[in-house]
mmCIF file of N, CA and C in Angstrom:
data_model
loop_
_atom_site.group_PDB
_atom_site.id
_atom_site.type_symbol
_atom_site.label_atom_id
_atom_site.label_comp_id
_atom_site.label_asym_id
_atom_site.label_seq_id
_atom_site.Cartn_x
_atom_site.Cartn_y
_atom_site.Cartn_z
ATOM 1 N N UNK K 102 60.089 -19.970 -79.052
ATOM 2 C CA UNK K 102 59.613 -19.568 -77.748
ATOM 3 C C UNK K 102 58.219 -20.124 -77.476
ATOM 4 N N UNK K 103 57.181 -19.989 -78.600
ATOM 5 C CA UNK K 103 56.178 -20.912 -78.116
ATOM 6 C C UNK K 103 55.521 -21.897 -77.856
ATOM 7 N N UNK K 104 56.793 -22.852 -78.825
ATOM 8 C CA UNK K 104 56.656 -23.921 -78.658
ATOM 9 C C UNK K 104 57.558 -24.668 -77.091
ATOM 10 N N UNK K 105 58.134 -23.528 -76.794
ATOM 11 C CA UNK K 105 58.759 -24.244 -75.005
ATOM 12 C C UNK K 105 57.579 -24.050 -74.209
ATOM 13 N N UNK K 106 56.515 -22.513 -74.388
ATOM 14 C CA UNK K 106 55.690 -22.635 -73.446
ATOM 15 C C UNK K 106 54.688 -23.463 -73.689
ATOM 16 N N UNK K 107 54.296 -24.446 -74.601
ATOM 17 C CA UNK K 107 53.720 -25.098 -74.694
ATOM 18 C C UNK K 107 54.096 -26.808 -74.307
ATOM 19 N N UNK K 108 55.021 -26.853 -74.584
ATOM 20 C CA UNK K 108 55.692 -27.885 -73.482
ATOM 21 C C UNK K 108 55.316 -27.952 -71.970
ATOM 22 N N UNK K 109 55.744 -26.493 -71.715
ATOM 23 C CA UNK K 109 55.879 -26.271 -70.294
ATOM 24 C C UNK K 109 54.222 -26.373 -69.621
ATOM 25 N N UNK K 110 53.551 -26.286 -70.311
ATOM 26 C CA UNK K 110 51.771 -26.297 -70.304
ATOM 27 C C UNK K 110 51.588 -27.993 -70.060
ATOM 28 N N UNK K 111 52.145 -28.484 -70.930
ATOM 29 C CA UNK K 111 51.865 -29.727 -71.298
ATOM 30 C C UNK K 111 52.567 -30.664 -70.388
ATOM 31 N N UNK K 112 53.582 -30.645 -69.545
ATOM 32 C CA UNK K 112 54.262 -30.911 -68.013
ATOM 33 C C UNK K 112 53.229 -30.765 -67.339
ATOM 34 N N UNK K 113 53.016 -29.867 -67.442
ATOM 35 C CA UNK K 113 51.871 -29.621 -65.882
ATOM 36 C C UNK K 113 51.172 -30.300 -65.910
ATOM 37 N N UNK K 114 50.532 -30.017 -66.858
ATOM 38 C CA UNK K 114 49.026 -31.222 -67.414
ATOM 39 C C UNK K 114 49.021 -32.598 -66.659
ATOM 40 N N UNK K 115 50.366 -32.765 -67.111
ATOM 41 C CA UNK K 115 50.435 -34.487 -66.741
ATOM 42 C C UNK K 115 51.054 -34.470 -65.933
ATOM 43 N N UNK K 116 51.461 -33.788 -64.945
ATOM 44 C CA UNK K 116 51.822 -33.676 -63.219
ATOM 45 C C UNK K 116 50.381 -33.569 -62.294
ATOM 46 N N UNK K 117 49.602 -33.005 -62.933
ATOM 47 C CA UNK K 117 48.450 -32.869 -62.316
ATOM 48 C C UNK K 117 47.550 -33.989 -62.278
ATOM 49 N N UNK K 118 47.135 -33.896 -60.554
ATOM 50 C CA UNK K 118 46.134 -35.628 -60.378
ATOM 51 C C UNK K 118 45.011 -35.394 -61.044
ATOM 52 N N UNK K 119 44.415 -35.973 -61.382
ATOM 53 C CA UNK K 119 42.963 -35.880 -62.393
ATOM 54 C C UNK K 119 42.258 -35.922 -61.068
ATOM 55 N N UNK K 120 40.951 -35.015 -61.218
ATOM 56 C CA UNK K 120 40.243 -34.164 -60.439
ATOM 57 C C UNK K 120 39.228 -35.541 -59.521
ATOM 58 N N UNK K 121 39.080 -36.847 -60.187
ATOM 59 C CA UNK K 121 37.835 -37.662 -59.448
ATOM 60 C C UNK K 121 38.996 -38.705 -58.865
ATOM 61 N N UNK K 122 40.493 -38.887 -59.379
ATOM 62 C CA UNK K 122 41.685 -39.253 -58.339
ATOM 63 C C UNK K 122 41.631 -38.519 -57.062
ATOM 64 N N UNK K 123 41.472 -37.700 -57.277
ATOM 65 C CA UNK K 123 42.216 -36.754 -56.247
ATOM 66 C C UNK K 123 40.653 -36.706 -55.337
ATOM 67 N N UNK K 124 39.357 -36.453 -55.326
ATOM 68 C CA UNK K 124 38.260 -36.267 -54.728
ATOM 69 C C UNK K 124 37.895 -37.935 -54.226
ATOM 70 N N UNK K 125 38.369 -39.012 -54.935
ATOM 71 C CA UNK K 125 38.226 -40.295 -54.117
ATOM 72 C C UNK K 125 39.360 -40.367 -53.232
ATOM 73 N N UNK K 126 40.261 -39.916 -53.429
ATOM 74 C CA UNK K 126 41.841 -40.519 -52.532
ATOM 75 C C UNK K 126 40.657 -39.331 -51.031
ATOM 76 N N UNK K 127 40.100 -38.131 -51.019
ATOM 77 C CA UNK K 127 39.796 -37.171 -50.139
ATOM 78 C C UNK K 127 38.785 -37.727 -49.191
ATOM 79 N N UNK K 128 37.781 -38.886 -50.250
ATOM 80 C CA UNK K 128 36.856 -39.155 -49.504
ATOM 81 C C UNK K 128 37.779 -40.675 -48.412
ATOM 82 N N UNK K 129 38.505 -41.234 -49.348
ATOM 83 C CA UNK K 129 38.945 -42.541 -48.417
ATOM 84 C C UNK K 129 40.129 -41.600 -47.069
ATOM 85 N N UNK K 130 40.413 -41.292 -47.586
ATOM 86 C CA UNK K 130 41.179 -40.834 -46.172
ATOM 87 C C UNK K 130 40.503 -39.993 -45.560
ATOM 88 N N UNK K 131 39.544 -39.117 -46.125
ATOM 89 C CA UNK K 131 38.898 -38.669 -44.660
ATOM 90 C C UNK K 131 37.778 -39.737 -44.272
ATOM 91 N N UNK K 132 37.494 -40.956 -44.906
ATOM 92 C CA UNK K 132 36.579 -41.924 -43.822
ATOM 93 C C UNK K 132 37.862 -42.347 -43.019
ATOM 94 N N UNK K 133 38.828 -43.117 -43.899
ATOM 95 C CA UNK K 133 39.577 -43.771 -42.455
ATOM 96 C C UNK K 133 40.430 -42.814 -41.296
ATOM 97 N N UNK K 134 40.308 -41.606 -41.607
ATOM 98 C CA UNK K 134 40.574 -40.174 -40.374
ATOM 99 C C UNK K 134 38.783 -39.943 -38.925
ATOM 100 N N UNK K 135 37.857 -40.233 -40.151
ATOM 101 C CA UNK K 135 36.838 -40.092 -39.175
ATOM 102 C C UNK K 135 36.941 -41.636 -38.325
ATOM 103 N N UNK K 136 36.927 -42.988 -39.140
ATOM 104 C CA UNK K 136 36.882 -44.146 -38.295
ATOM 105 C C UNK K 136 37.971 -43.730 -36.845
ATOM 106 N N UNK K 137 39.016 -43.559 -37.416
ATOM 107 C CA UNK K 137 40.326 -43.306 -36.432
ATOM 108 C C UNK K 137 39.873 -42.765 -35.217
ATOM 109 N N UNK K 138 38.954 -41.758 -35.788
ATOM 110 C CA UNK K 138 38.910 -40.331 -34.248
ATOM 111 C C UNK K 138 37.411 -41.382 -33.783
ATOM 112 N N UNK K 139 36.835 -41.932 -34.373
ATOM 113 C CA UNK K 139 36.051 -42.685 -33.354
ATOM 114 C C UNK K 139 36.900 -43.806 -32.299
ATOM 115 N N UNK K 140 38.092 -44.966 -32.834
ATOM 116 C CA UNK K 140 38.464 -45.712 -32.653
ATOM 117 C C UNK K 140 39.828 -44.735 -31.400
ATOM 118 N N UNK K 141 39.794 -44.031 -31.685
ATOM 119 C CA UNK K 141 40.781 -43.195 -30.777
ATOM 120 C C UNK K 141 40.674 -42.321 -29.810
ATOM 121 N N UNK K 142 39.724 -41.672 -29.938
ATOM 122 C CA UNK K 142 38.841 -40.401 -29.504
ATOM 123 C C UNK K 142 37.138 -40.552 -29.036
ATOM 124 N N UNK K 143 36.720 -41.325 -29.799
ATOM 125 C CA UNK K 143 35.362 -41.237 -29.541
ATOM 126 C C UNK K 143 34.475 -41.689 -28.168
ATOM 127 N N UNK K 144 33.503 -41.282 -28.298
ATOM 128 C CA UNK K 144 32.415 -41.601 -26.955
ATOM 129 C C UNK K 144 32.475 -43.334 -26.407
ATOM 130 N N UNK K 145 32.726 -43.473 -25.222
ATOM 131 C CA UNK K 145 32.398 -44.850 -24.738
ATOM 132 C C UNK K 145 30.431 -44.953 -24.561
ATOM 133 N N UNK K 146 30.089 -44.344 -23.858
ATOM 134 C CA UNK K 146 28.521 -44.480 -23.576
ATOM 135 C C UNK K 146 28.185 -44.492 -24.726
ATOM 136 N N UNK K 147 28.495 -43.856 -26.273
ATOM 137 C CA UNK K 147 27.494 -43.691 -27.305
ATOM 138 C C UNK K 147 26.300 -42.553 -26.758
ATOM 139 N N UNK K 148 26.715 -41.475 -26.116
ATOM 140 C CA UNK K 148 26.026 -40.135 -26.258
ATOM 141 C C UNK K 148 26.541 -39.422 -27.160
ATOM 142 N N UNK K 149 27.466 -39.147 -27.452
ATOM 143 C CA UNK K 149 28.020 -38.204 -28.934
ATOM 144 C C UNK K 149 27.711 -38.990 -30.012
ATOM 145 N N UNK K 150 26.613 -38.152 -30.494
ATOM 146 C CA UNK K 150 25.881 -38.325 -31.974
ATOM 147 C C UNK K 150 26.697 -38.866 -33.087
ATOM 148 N N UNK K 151 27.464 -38.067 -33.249
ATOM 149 C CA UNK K 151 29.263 -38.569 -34.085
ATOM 150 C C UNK K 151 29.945 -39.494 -34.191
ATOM 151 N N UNK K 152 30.591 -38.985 -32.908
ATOM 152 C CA UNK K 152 32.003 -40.287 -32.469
ATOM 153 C C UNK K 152 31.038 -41.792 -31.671
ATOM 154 N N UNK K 153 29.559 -41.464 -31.020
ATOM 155 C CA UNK K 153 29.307 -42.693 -30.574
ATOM 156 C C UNK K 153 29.051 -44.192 -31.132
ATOM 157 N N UNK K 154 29.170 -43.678 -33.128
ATOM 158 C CA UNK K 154 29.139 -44.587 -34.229
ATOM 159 C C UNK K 154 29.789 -44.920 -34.740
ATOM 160 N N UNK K 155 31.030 -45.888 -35.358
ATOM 161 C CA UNK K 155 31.662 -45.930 -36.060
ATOM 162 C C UNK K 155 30.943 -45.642 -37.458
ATOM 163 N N UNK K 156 29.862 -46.052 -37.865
ATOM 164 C CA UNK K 156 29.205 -45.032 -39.665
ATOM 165 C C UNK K 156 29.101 -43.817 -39.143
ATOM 166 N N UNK K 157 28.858 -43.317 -38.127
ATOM 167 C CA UNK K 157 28.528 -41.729 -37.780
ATOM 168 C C UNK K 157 30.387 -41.148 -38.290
ATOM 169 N N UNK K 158 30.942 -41.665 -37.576
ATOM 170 C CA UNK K 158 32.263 -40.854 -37.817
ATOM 171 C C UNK K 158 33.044 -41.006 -39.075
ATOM 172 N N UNK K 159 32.574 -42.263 -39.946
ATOM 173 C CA UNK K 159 33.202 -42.600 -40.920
ATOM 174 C C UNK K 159 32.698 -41.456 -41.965
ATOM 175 N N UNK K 160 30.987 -41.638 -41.882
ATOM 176 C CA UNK K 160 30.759 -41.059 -43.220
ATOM 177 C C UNK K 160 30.585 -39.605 -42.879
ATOM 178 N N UNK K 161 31.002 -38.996 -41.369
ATOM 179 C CA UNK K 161 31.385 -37.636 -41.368
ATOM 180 C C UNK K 161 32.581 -37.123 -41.919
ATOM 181 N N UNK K 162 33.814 -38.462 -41.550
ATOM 182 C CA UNK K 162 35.049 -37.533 -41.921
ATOM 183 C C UNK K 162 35.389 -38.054 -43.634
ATOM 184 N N UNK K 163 33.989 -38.608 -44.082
ATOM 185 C CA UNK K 163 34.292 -38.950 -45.944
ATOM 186 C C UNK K 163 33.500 -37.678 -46.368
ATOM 187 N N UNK K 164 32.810 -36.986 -45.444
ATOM 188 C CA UNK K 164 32.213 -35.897 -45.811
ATOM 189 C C UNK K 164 33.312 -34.677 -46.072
ATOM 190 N N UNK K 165 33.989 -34.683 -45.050
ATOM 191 C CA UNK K 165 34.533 -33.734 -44.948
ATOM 192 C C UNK K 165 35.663 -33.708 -45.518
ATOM 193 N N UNK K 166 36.177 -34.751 -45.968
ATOM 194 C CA UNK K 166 37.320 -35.346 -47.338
ATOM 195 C C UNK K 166 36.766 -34.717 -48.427
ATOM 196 N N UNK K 167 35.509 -34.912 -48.974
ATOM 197 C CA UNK K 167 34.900 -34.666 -50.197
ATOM 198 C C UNK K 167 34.586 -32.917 -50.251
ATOM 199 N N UNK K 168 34.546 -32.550 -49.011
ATOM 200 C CA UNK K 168 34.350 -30.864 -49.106
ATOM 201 C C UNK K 168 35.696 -30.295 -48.962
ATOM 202 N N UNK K 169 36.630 -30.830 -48.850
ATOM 203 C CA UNK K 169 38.437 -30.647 -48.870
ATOM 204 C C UNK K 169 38.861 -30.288 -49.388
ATOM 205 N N UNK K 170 38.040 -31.784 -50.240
ATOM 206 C CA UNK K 170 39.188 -31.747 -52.223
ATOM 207 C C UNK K 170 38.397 -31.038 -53.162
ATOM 208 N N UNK K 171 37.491 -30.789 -52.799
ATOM 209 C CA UNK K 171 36.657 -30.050 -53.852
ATOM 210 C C UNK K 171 36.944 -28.817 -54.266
ATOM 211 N N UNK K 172 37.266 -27.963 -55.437
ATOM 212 C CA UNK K 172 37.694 -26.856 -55.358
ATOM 213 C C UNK K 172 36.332 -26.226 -56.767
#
């Protein structure tokens, strides 16, 4: 018996994304989610602080990737 739950420990293990995989995959897709909402959404004049930048929106939504995945 304890040697199945230790198996079963040891599955998981290696199903599970390793923690700086998983916090880079958070930061690249939330930059190319922030580029997007500039390229899609964002300010024409460049009055919104944010969206009026493409680095403003990129390295907001890599921000907000990285506060995502973070647990």
């Amino acid at each position: 018996m304890q040697n199945n739950d230790n198996e079963q420990r040891e599955s998981k293990e290696r199903k599970k994304i390793p923690r700086l995989l998983r916090i880079g995959l958070g930061i690249i897709i939330g930059g190319g989610l922030g580029y997007a909402y500039y390229y899609f959404i964002g300010c024409n004049g460049g009055t919104c602080p944010i969206t009026g930048n493409p680095w403003n929106s990129t390295t907001t939504g890599m921000v907000l990737g990285l506060i995502w995945t973070i647990k």
